[in-house]
Amino acid sequence: MGLMDWSEGCVRNIPLSCKDKSTDGVIKFSGLKVPDTTHTWVNKSIILKECKAKCLSNCSCMAYTNSDISGQGSGCVIWFGDLIDIRAFPTFGQDLFIRMQHSELGDVQKVIN
């Protein structure tokens, strides 16, 4: 597959709920090249826990991660809209927390409430 071939991907089985935000959670995926940053918001001064809260409180948020991955990580990047151009980089990749409906997660242990 070519580097610019984006024909494969994932589609949500169940849409996110903006009426009852408590039905949404996040799944941590590790070892990734983060998505295209065209539709993002960045704040270098907040921690990941605050980043998660901001994401789950905004219906348009699809994913988040640290903006600085050195050391323990810091800052916040939030993605709005489609997540495009995610790649697996097991050696140098970073964590990406993708917002999902709890009902889509089953018994996945990576769920972070």
CSV table of N, CA, C and O in Angstrom, one decimal:
chain,number,residue,atom,x,y,z
A,1,MET,N,0.9,-1.2,0.0
A,1,MET,CA,0.0,0.0,0.0
A,1,MET,C,0.9,1.2,0.0
A,1,MET,O,1.9,1.3,0.7
A,2,GLY,N,0.6,2.2,-0.8
A,2,GLY,CA,1.3,3.4,-0.9
A,2,GLY,C,1.1,4.3,0.3
A,2,GLY,O,0.1,4.3,1.0
A,3,LEU,N,2.1,5.2,0.5
A,3,LEU,CA,2.0,6.1,1.7
A,3,LEU,C,0.8,7.1,1.6
A,3,LEU,O,0.3,7.5,2.6
A,4,MET,N,0.4,7.4,0.4
A,4,MET,CA,-0.7,8.3,0.2
A,4,MET,C,-2.0,7.6,0.0
A,4,MET,O,-3.0,8.3,-0.4
A,5,ASP,N,-2.1,6.3,0.2
A,5,ASP,CA,-3.4,5.6,0.0
A,5,ASP,C,-4.1,5.5,1.3
A,5,ASP,O,-3.8,4.8,2.2
A,6,TRP,N,-5.2,6.3,1.4
A,6,TRP,CA,-6.0,6.4,2.6
A,6,TRP,C,-7.3,5.8,2.4
A,6,TRP,O,-8.3,6.1,3.1
A,7,SER,N,-7.4,4.7,1.6
A,7,SER,CA,-8.7,4.1,1.2
A,7,SER,C,-9.2,3.2,2.4
A,7,SER,O,-10.4,3.0,2.4
A,8,GLU,N,-8.3,2.7,3.2
A,8,GLU,CA,-8.8,1.9,4.3
A,8,GLU,C,-8.9,2.7,5.6
A,8,GLU,O,-8.3,3.8,5.7
A,9,GLY,N,-9.7,2.3,6.5
A,9,GLY,CA,-9.9,3.0,7.7
A,9,GLY,C,-11.0,2.4,8.6
A,9,GLY,O,-11.5,1.3,8.3
A,10,CYS,N,-11.4,3.2,9.6
A,10,CYS,CA,-12.5,2.7,10.5
A,10,CYS,C,-13.7,3.7,10.5
A,10,CYS,O,-13.5,4.9,10.2
A,11,VAL,N,-14.8,3.1,10.7
A,11,VAL,CA,-16.0,3.9,10.8
A,11,VAL,C,-16.7,3.5,12.1
A,11,VAL,O,-16.8,2.3,12.5
A,12,ARG,N,-17.3,4.4,12.8
A,12,ARG,CA,-18.0,4.2,14.0
A,12,ARG,C,-19.3,3.3,13.8
A,12,ARG,O,-20.0,3.5,12.8
A,13,ASN,N,-19.5,2.3,14.6
A,13,ASN,CA,-20.7,1.5,14.6
A,13,ASN,C,-21.9,2.2,15.2
A,13,ASN,O,-23.0,2.1,14.8
A,14,ILE,N,-21.5,3.0,16.3
A,14,ILE,CA,-22.6,3.7,17.0
A,14,ILE,C,-22.1,5.2,17.1
A,14,ILE,O,-21.0,5.4,17.6
A,15,PRO,N,-22.9,6.1,16.7
A,15,PRO,CA,-22.5,7.5,16.8
A,15,PRO,C,-22.3,8.0,18.3
A,15,PRO,O,-22.9,7.4,19.2
A,16,LEU,N,-21.4,9.0,18.5
A,16,LEU,CA,-21.3,9.5,19.8
A,16,LEU,C,-22.5,10.2,20.3
A,16,LEU,O,-23.3,10.7,19.5
A,17,SER,N,-22.7,10.3,21.6
A,17,SER,CA,-23.9,10.9,22.1
A,17,SER,C,-23.6,12.3,22.7
A,17,SER,O,-22.8,12.4,23.6
A,18,CYS,N,-24.2,13.3,22.1
A,18,CYS,CA,-24.0,14.6,22.7
A,18,CYS,C,-25.0,14.9,23.7
A,18,CYS,O,-24.9,15.9,24.5
A,19,LYS,N,-26.1,14.2,23.8
A,19,LYS,CA,-27.1,14.4,24.8
A,19,LYS,C,-26.7,13.9,26.2
A,19,LYS,O,-26.9,14.5,27.2
A,20,ASP,N,-26.1,12.7,26.2
A,20,ASP,CA,-25.7,12.1,27.5
A,20,ASP,C,-24.2,11.8,27.4
A,20,ASP,O,-23.8,10.7,26.9
A,21,LYS,N,-23.3,12.8,27.7
A,21,LYS,CA,-21.9,12.6,27.6
A,21,LYS,C,-21.3,11.5,28.4
A,21,LYS,O,-20.2,11.0,28.2
A,22,SER,N,-22.1,11.1,29.5
A,22,SER,CA,-21.6,10.0,30.3
A,22,SER,C,-21.5,8.7,29.6
A,22,SER,O,-21.0,7.7,30.2
A,23,THR,N,-22.1,8.6,28.5
A,23,THR,CA,-22.1,7.3,27.7
A,23,THR,C,-20.8,7.2,26.9
A,23,THR,O,-20.6,6.1,26.3
A,24,ASP,N,-20.0,8.2,26.8
A,24,ASP,CA,-18.8,8.2,26.1
A,24,ASP,C,-17.6,7.9,27.0
A,24,ASP,O,-17.6,8.3,28.1
A,25,GLY,N,-16.6,7.3,26.4
A,25,GLY,CA,-15.4,7.0,27.1
A,25,GLY,C,-14.3,7.2,26.1
A,25,GLY,O,-14.5,7.6,25.0
A,26,VAL,N,-13.1,6.7,26.4
A,26,VAL,CA,-11.9,6.8,25.5
A,26,VAL,C,-11.2,5.5,25.5
A,26,VAL,O,-11.2,4.8,26.6
A,27,ILE,N,-10.6,5.1,24.4
A,27,ILE,CA,-9.7,4.0,24.4
A,27,ILE,C,-8.3,4.5,24.0
A,27,ILE,O,-8.1,5.3,23.1
A,28,LYS,N,-7.3,4.0,24.8
A,28,LYS,CA,-5.9,4.4,24.5
A,28,LYS,C,-5.3,3.4,23.5
A,28,LYS,O,-5.3,2.2,23.6
A,29,PHE,N,-4.8,4.0,22.4
A,29,PHE,CA,-4.1,3.3,21.4
A,29,PHE,C,-2.6,3.8,21.4
A,29,PHE,O,-2.4,5.0,21.5
A,30,SER,N,-1.7,2.9,21.5
A,30,SER,CA,-0.3,3.2,21.6
A,30,SER,C,0.5,2.9,20.3
A,30,SER,O,0.0,2.1,19.5
A,31,GLY,N,1.6,3.6,20.1
A,31,GLY,CA,2.5,3.3,19.0
A,31,GLY,C,1.9,3.9,17.7
A,31,GLY,O,2.0,3.2,16.7
A,32,LEU,N,1.4,5.1,17.7
A,32,LEU,CA,0.8,5.6,16.5
A,32,LEU,C,1.4,6.9,16.1
A,32,LEU,O,2.0,7.7,16.9
A,33,LYS,N,1.4,7.2,14.8
A,33,LYS,CA,1.6,8.5,14.2
A,33,LYS,C,0.2,9.2,14.4
A,33,LYS,O,-0.8,8.6,13.9
A,34,VAL,N,0.1,10.3,15.0
A,34,VAL,CA,-1.2,10.9,15.3
A,34,VAL,C,-1.8,11.4,14.0
A,34,VAL,O,-1.1,11.6,13.0
A,35,PRO,N,-3.1,11.6,14.0
A,35,PRO,CA,-3.8,12.1,12.8
A,35,PRO,C,-3.4,13.4,12.3
A,35,PRO,O,-2.7,14.2,13.0
A,36,ASP,N,-3.8,13.7,11.1
A,36,ASP,CA,-3.6,15.0,10.5
A,36,ASP,C,-4.1,16.1,11.5
A,36,ASP,O,-5.1,15.9,12.1
A,37,THR,N,-3.3,17.2,11.6
A,37,THR,CA,-3.6,18.2,12.6
A,37,THR,C,-4.4,19.4,12.0
A,37,THR,O,-4.4,20.5,12.7
A,38,THR,N,-5.1,19.3,10.9
A,38,THR,CA,-5.8,20.4,10.3
A,38,THR,C,-6.9,20.9,11.2
A,38,THR,O,-7.0,22.1,11.4
A,39,HIS,N,-7.6,20.0,11.9
A,39,HIS,CA,-8.7,20.5,12.7
A,39,HIS,C,-8.4,20.1,14.2
A,39,HIS,O,-9.0,19.2,14.8
A,40,THR,N,-7.5,20.8,14.8
A,40,THR,CA,-7.1,20.5,16.2
A,40,THR,C,-7.1,21.8,17.0
A,40,THR,O,-7.1,22.9,16.5
A,41,TRP,N,-7.0,21.6,18.3
A,41,TRP,CA,-6.9,22.7,19.3
A,41,TRP,C,-5.7,22.2,20.2
A,41,TRP,O,-5.6,21.1,20.5
A,42,VAL,N,-4.8,23.2,20.5
A,42,VAL,CA,-3.6,22.9,21.3
A,42,VAL,C,-3.5,23.8,22.5
A,42,VAL,O,-3.8,25.0,22.3
A,43,ASN,N,-3.2,23.2,23.6
A,43,ASN,CA,-2.9,24.0,24.8
A,43,ASN,C,-1.8,23.4,25.5
A,43,ASN,O,-1.8,22.2,26.0
A,44,LYS,N,-0.6,24.1,25.6
A,44,LYS,CA,0.6,23.5,26.1
A,44,LYS,C,0.7,23.5,27.6
A,44,LYS,O,1.6,23.0,28.2
A,45,SER,N,-0.3,24.2,28.3
A,45,SER,CA,-0.2,24.3,29.7
A,45,SER,C,-1.1,23.4,30.6
A,45,SER,O,-1.0,23.4,31.8
A,46,ILE,N,-1.9,22.6,29.9
A,46,ILE,CA,-2.8,21.7,30.8
A,46,ILE,C,-2.3,20.3,30.7
A,46,ILE,O,-1.5,19.9,29.8
A,47,ILE,N,-2.6,19.5,31.7
A,47,ILE,CA,-2.2,18.1,31.8
A,47,ILE,C,-3.2,17.2,31.1
A,47,ILE,O,-4.3,17.6,30.7
A,48,LEU,N,-2.8,15.9,30.9
A,48,LEU,CA,-3.6,15.0,30.1
A,48,LEU,C,-5.0,14.8,30.8
A,48,LEU,O,-6.0,14.6,30.0
A,49,LYS,N,-5.1,14.8,32.1
A,49,LYS,CA,-6.4,14.6,32.7
A,49,LYS,C,-7.3,15.7,32.4
A,49,LYS,O,-8.5,15.5,32.1
A,50,GLU,N,-6.8,17.0,32.4
A,50,GLU,CA,-7.6,18.1,32.0
A,50,GLU,C,-8.0,18.0,30.5
A,50,GLU,O,-9.1,18.4,30.1
A,51,CYS,N,-7.1,17.5,29.7
A,51,CYS,CA,-7.3,17.4,28.2
A,51,CYS,C,-8.5,16.4,28.0
A,51,CYS,O,-9.3,16.7,27.2
A,52,LYS,N,-8.5,15.3,28.7
A,52,LYS,CA,-9.6,14.3,28.6
A,52,LYS,C,-10.9,15.0,29.0
A,52,LYS,O,-11.9,14.8,28.3
A,53,ALA,N,-10.9,15.7,30.1
A,53,ALA,CA,-12.2,16.4,30.5
A,53,ALA,C,-12.7,17.3,29.4
A,53,ALA,O,-13.9,17.4,29.2
A,54,LYS,N,-11.8,18.1,28.8
A,54,LYS,CA,-12.2,19.0,27.8
A,54,LYS,C,-12.7,18.3,26.6
A,54,LYS,O,-13.7,18.7,26.0
A,55,CYS,N,-12.1,17.2,26.2
A,55,CYS,CA,-12.5,16.4,25.1
A,55,CYS,C,-13.9,15.8,25.3
A,55,CYS,O,-14.8,15.9,24.5
A,56,LEU,N,-14.1,15.2,26.5
A,56,LEU,CA,-15.4,14.6,26.8
A,56,LEU,C,-16.5,15.6,27.0
A,56,LEU,O,-17.7,15.2,26.9
A,57,SER,N,-16.2,16.8,27.2
A,57,SER,CA,-17.2,17.9,27.4
A,57,SER,C,-17.6,18.5,26.1
A,57,SER,O,-18.5,19.4,26.1
A,58,ASN,N,-16.9,18.2,25.0
A,58,ASN,CA,-17.2,18.8,23.7
A,58,ASN,C,-17.6,17.8,22.7
A,58,ASN,O,-16.9,16.8,22.4
A,59,CYS,N,-18.8,17.9,22.2
A,59,CYS,CA,-19.4,16.9,21.3
A,59,CYS,C,-18.6,16.7,20.0
A,59,CYS,O,-18.7,15.7,19.4
A,60,SER,N,-17.8,17.7,19.6
A,60,SER,CA,-17.1,17.6,18.4
A,60,SER,C,-15.7,16.9,18.6
A,60,SER,O,-15.0,16.6,17.6
A,61,CYS,N,-15.3,16.7,19.8
A,61,CYS,CA,-14.0,16.1,20.1
A,61,CYS,C,-14.0,14.6,19.7
A,61,CYS,O,-14.9,13.9,20.1
A,62,MET,N,-13.0,14.2,18.9
A,62,MET,CA,-12.9,12.8,18.5
A,62,MET,C,-11.7,12.1,19.2
A,62,MET,O,-11.8,10.8,19.3
A,63,ALA,N,-10.7,12.8,19.6
A,63,ALA,CA,-9.5,12.2,20.1
A,63,ALA,C,-8.6,13.3,20.8
A,63,ALA,O,-8.8,14.5,20.5
A,64,TYR,N,-7.7,12.8,21.6
A,64,TYR,CA,-6.7,13.7,22.2
A,64,TYR,C,-5.4,13.0,22.6
A,64,TYR,O,-5.4,11.8,22.6
A,65,THR,N,-4.4,13.8,22.8
A,65,THR,CA,-3.1,13.3,23.3
A,65,THR,C,-2.3,14.4,23.9
A,65,THR,O,-2.7,15.6,23.9
A,66,ASN,N,-1.1,14.1,24.3
A,66,ASN,CA,-0.1,15.1,24.8
A,66,ASN,C,0.5,15.9,23.6
A,66,ASN,O,0.7,15.3,22.6
A,67,SER,N,0.7,17.1,23.8
A,67,SER,CA,1.3,17.9,22.7
A,67,SER,C,2.8,17.8,22.8
A,67,SER,O,3.5,17.9,21.8
A,68,ASP,N,3.4,17.4,23.9
A,68,ASP,CA,4.8,17.2,24.1
A,68,ASP,C,5.0,15.8,24.7
A,68,ASP,O,4.6,15.6,25.8
A,69,ILE,N,5.6,14.9,23.9
A,69,ILE,CA,5.7,13.5,24.4
A,69,ILE,C,7.0,13.2,25.1
A,69,ILE,O,7.3,12.1,25.4
A,70,SER,N,7.9,14.2,25.3
A,70,SER,CA,9.1,14.0,26.0
A,70,SER,C,8.9,13.8,27.5
A,70,SER,O,7.9,14.4,28.0
A,71,GLY,N,9.7,13.1,28.1
A,71,GLY,CA,9.6,12.9,29.6
A,71,GLY,C,8.3,12.2,29.9
A,71,GLY,O,7.9,11.2,29.3
A,72,GLN,N,7.5,12.8,30.8
A,72,GLN,CA,6.2,12.2,31.2
A,72,GLN,C,5.1,12.7,30.3
A,72,GLN,O,3.9,12.3,30.5
A,73,GLY,N,5.4,13.6,29.4
A,73,GLY,CA,4.4,14.1,28.5
A,73,GLY,C,3.7,15.3,29.1
A,73,GLY,O,3.6,15.4,30.3
A,74,SER,N,3.3,16.3,28.3
A,74,SER,CA,2.6,17.4,28.8
A,74,SER,C,1.8,18.1,27.7
A,74,SER,O,1.9,17.7,26.5
A,75,GLY,N,0.9,19.0,28.1
A,75,GLY,CA,0.2,19.7,27.1
A,75,GLY,C,-1.0,18.9,26.5
A,75,GLY,O,-1.2,17.7,26.9
A,76,CYS,N,-1.7,19.5,25.6
A,76,CYS,CA,-2.9,18.8,25.1
A,76,CYS,C,-3.2,19.2,23.6
A,76,CYS,O,-3.0,20.3,23.2
A,77,VAL,N,-3.5,18.1,22.8
A,77,VAL,CA,-3.9,18.3,21.5
A,77,VAL,C,-5.3,17.6,21.4
A,77,VAL,O,-5.4,16.4,21.8
A,78,ILE,N,-6.3,18.3,20.9
A,78,ILE,CA,-7.6,17.7,20.7
A,78,ILE,C,-8.0,17.8,19.2
A,78,ILE,O,-7.8,18.8,18.6
A,79,TRP,N,-8.5,16.7,18.7
A,79,TRP,CA,-8.9,16.6,17.3
A,79,TRP,C,-10.4,16.7,17.2
A,79,TRP,O,-11.2,16.1,18.0
A,80,PHE,N,-10.9,17.5,16.2
A,80,PHE,CA,-12.3,17.7,15.9
A,80,PHE,C,-12.6,17.1,14.5
A,80,PHE,O,-11.8,17.4,13.6
A,81,GLY,N,-13.6,16.4,14.3
A,81,GLY,CA,-14.0,15.9,13.0
A,81,GLY,C,-13.2,14.5,12.8
A,81,GLY,O,-12.8,13.9,13.7
A,82,ASP,N,-13.1,14.2,11.5
A,82,ASP,CA,-12.6,12.9,11.1
A,82,ASP,C,-11.1,12.8,11.5
A,82,ASP,O,-10.4,13.8,11.4
A,83,LEU,N,-10.7,11.6,11.9
A,83,LEU,CA,-9.3,11.3,12.2
A,83,LEU,C,-8.6,10.7,11.0
A,83,LEU,O,-8.9,9.6,10.6
A,84,ILE,N,-7.8,11.5,10.3
A,84,ILE,CA,-7.2,11.1,9.0
A,84,ILE,C,-5.8,10.9,9.1
A,84,ILE,O,-5.1,11.7,9.8
A,85,ASP,N,-5.3,9.9,8.5
A,85,ASP,CA,-3.8,9.6,8.4
A,85,ASP,C,-3.2,9.1,9.7
A,85,ASP,O,-2.2,9.6,10.1
A,86,ILE,N,-3.8,8.2,10.3
A,86,ILE,CA,-3.2,7.5,11.5
A,86,ILE,C,-2.4,6.4,11.0
A,86,ILE,O,-2.9,5.6,10.2
A,87,ARG,N,-1.2,6.2,11.5
A,87,ARG,CA,-0.3,5.1,11.1
A,87,ARG,C,0.3,4.5,12.4
A,87,ARG,O,0.5,5.1,13.4
A,88,ALA,N,0.6,3.2,12.3
A,88,ALA,CA,1.2,2.5,13.4
A,88,ALA,C,2.7,2.7,13.3
A,88,ALA,O,3.3,2.4,12.3
A,89,PHE,N,3.3,3.1,14.4
A,89,PHE,CA,4.8,3.3,14.5
A,89,PHE,C,5.2,2.7,15.8
A,89,PHE,O,5.3,3.4,16.8
A,90,PRO,N,5.3,1.4,15.9
A,90,PRO,CA,5.5,0.7,17.2
A,90,PRO,C,6.8,1.2,18.0
A,90,PRO,O,6.8,1.3,19.2
A,91,THR,N,7.8,1.6,17.2
A,91,THR,CA,9.0,2.0,17.9
A,91,THR,C,9.0,3.5,18.4
A,91,THR,O,9.4,3.7,19.5
A,92,PHE,N,8.5,4.4,17.6
A,92,PHE,CA,8.5,5.8,17.9
A,92,PHE,C,7.1,6.4,18.0
A,92,PHE,O,7.0,7.6,18.1
A,93,GLY,N,6.1,5.6,18.0
A,93,GLY,CA,4.7,6.2,18.0
A,93,GLY,C,4.4,6.7,19.4
A,93,GLY,O,5.1,6.6,20.4
A,94,GLN,N,3.2,7.4,19.4
A,94,GLN,CA,2.7,8.0,20.6
A,94,GLN,C,1.3,7.5,20.9
A,94,GLN,O,0.7,6.9,20.1
A,95,ASP,N,0.9,7.8,22.2
A,95,ASP,CA,-0.5,7.4,22.6
A,95,ASP,C,-1.5,8.3,22.0
A,95,ASP,O,-1.3,9.5,21.9
A,96,LEU,N,-2.6,7.8,21.6
A,96,LEU,CA,-3.8,8.5,21.1
A,96,LEU,C,-5.0,8.0,21.8
A,96,LEU,O,-5.2,6.8,21.8
A,97,PHE,N,-5.8,8.9,22.4
A,97,PHE,CA,-7.0,8.5,23.2
A,97,PHE,C,-8.2,8.9,22.3
A,97,PHE,O,-8.5,10.0,22.1
A,98,ILE,N,-8.8,7.8,21.8
A,98,ILE,CA,-9.9,8.0,20.8
A,98,ILE,C,-11.3,7.9,21.6
A,98,ILE,O,-11.5,6.9,22.3
A,99,ARG,N,-12.1,8.8,21.4
A,99,ARG,CA,-13.5,8.8,22.0
A,99,ARG,C,-14.4,7.8,21.4
A,99,ARG,O,-14.5,7.7,20.2
A,100,MET,N,-15.0,7.0,22.2
A,100,MET,CA,-15.9,6.0,21.8
A,100,MET,C,-17.1,5.9,22.7
A,100,MET,O,-17.1,6.3,23.8
A,101,GLN,N,-18.2,5.3,22.2
A,101,GLN,CA,-19.4,5.0,23.0
A,101,GLN,C,-19.0,3.8,23.9
A,101,GLN,O,-18.4,2.8,23.4
A,102,HIS,N,-19.4,3.8,25.1
A,102,HIS,CA,-19.2,2.6,26.0
A,102,HIS,C,-19.7,1.3,25.4
A,102,HIS,O,-19.1,0.3,25.5
A,103,SER,N,-20.9,1.4,24.8
A,103,SER,CA,-21.5,0.2,24.2
A,103,SER,C,-20.7,-0.4,23.1
A,103,SER,O,-20.9,-1.5,22.7
A,104,GLU,N,-19.8,0.4,22.4
A,104,GLU,CA,-18.9,-0.2,21.4
A,104,GLU,C,-17.7,-0.9,22.0
A,104,GLU,O,-17.0,-1.6,21.3
A,105,LEU,N,-17.4,-0.7,23.3
A,105,LEU,CA,-16.1,-1.1,23.8
A,105,LEU,C,-16.1,-2.5,24.3
A,105,LEU,O,-15.0,-3.2,24.4
A,106,GLY,N,-17.2,-3.1,24.7
A,106,GLY,CA,-17.3,-4.5,25.2
A,106,GLY,C,-16.4,-4.6,26.4
A,106,GLY,O,-16.5,-3.8,27.4
A,107,ASP,N,-15.6,-5.6,26.4
A,107,ASP,CA,-14.7,-5.9,27.6
A,107,ASP,C,-13.3,-5.4,27.4
A,107,ASP,O,-12.3,-5.8,28.0
A,108,VAL,N,-13.1,-4.4,26.5
A,108,VAL,CA,-11.8,-3.9,26.2
A,108,VAL,C,-11.2,-3.3,27.5
A,108,VAL,O,-11.8,-2.4,28.1
A,109,GLN,N,-10.0,-3.8,27.9
A,109,GLN,CA,-9.4,-3.3,29.1
A,109,GLN,C,-8.7,-1.9,29.0
A,109,GLN,O,-8.3,-1.3,29.9
A,110,LYS,N,-8.6,-1.4,27.7
A,110,LYS,CA,-8.0,-0.2,27.5
A,110,LYS,C,-8.9,1.0,27.8
A,110,LYS,O,-8.5,2.1,27.6
A,111,VAL,N,-10.1,0.7,28.1
A,111,VAL,CA,-11.1,1.8,28.3
A,111,VAL,C,-10.7,2.6,29.5
A,111,VAL,O,-10.4,2.1,30.6
A,112,ILE,N,-10.7,3.9,29.3
A,112,ILE,CA,-10.4,4.8,30.4
A,112,ILE,C,-11.7,5.6,30.7
A,112,ILE,O,-12.1,6.4,29.8
A,113,ASN,N,-12.3,5.4,31.8
A,113,ASN,CA,-13.5,6.2,32.2
A,113,ASN,C,-13.3,7.6,32.6
A,113,ASN,O,-12.3,7.9,33.2
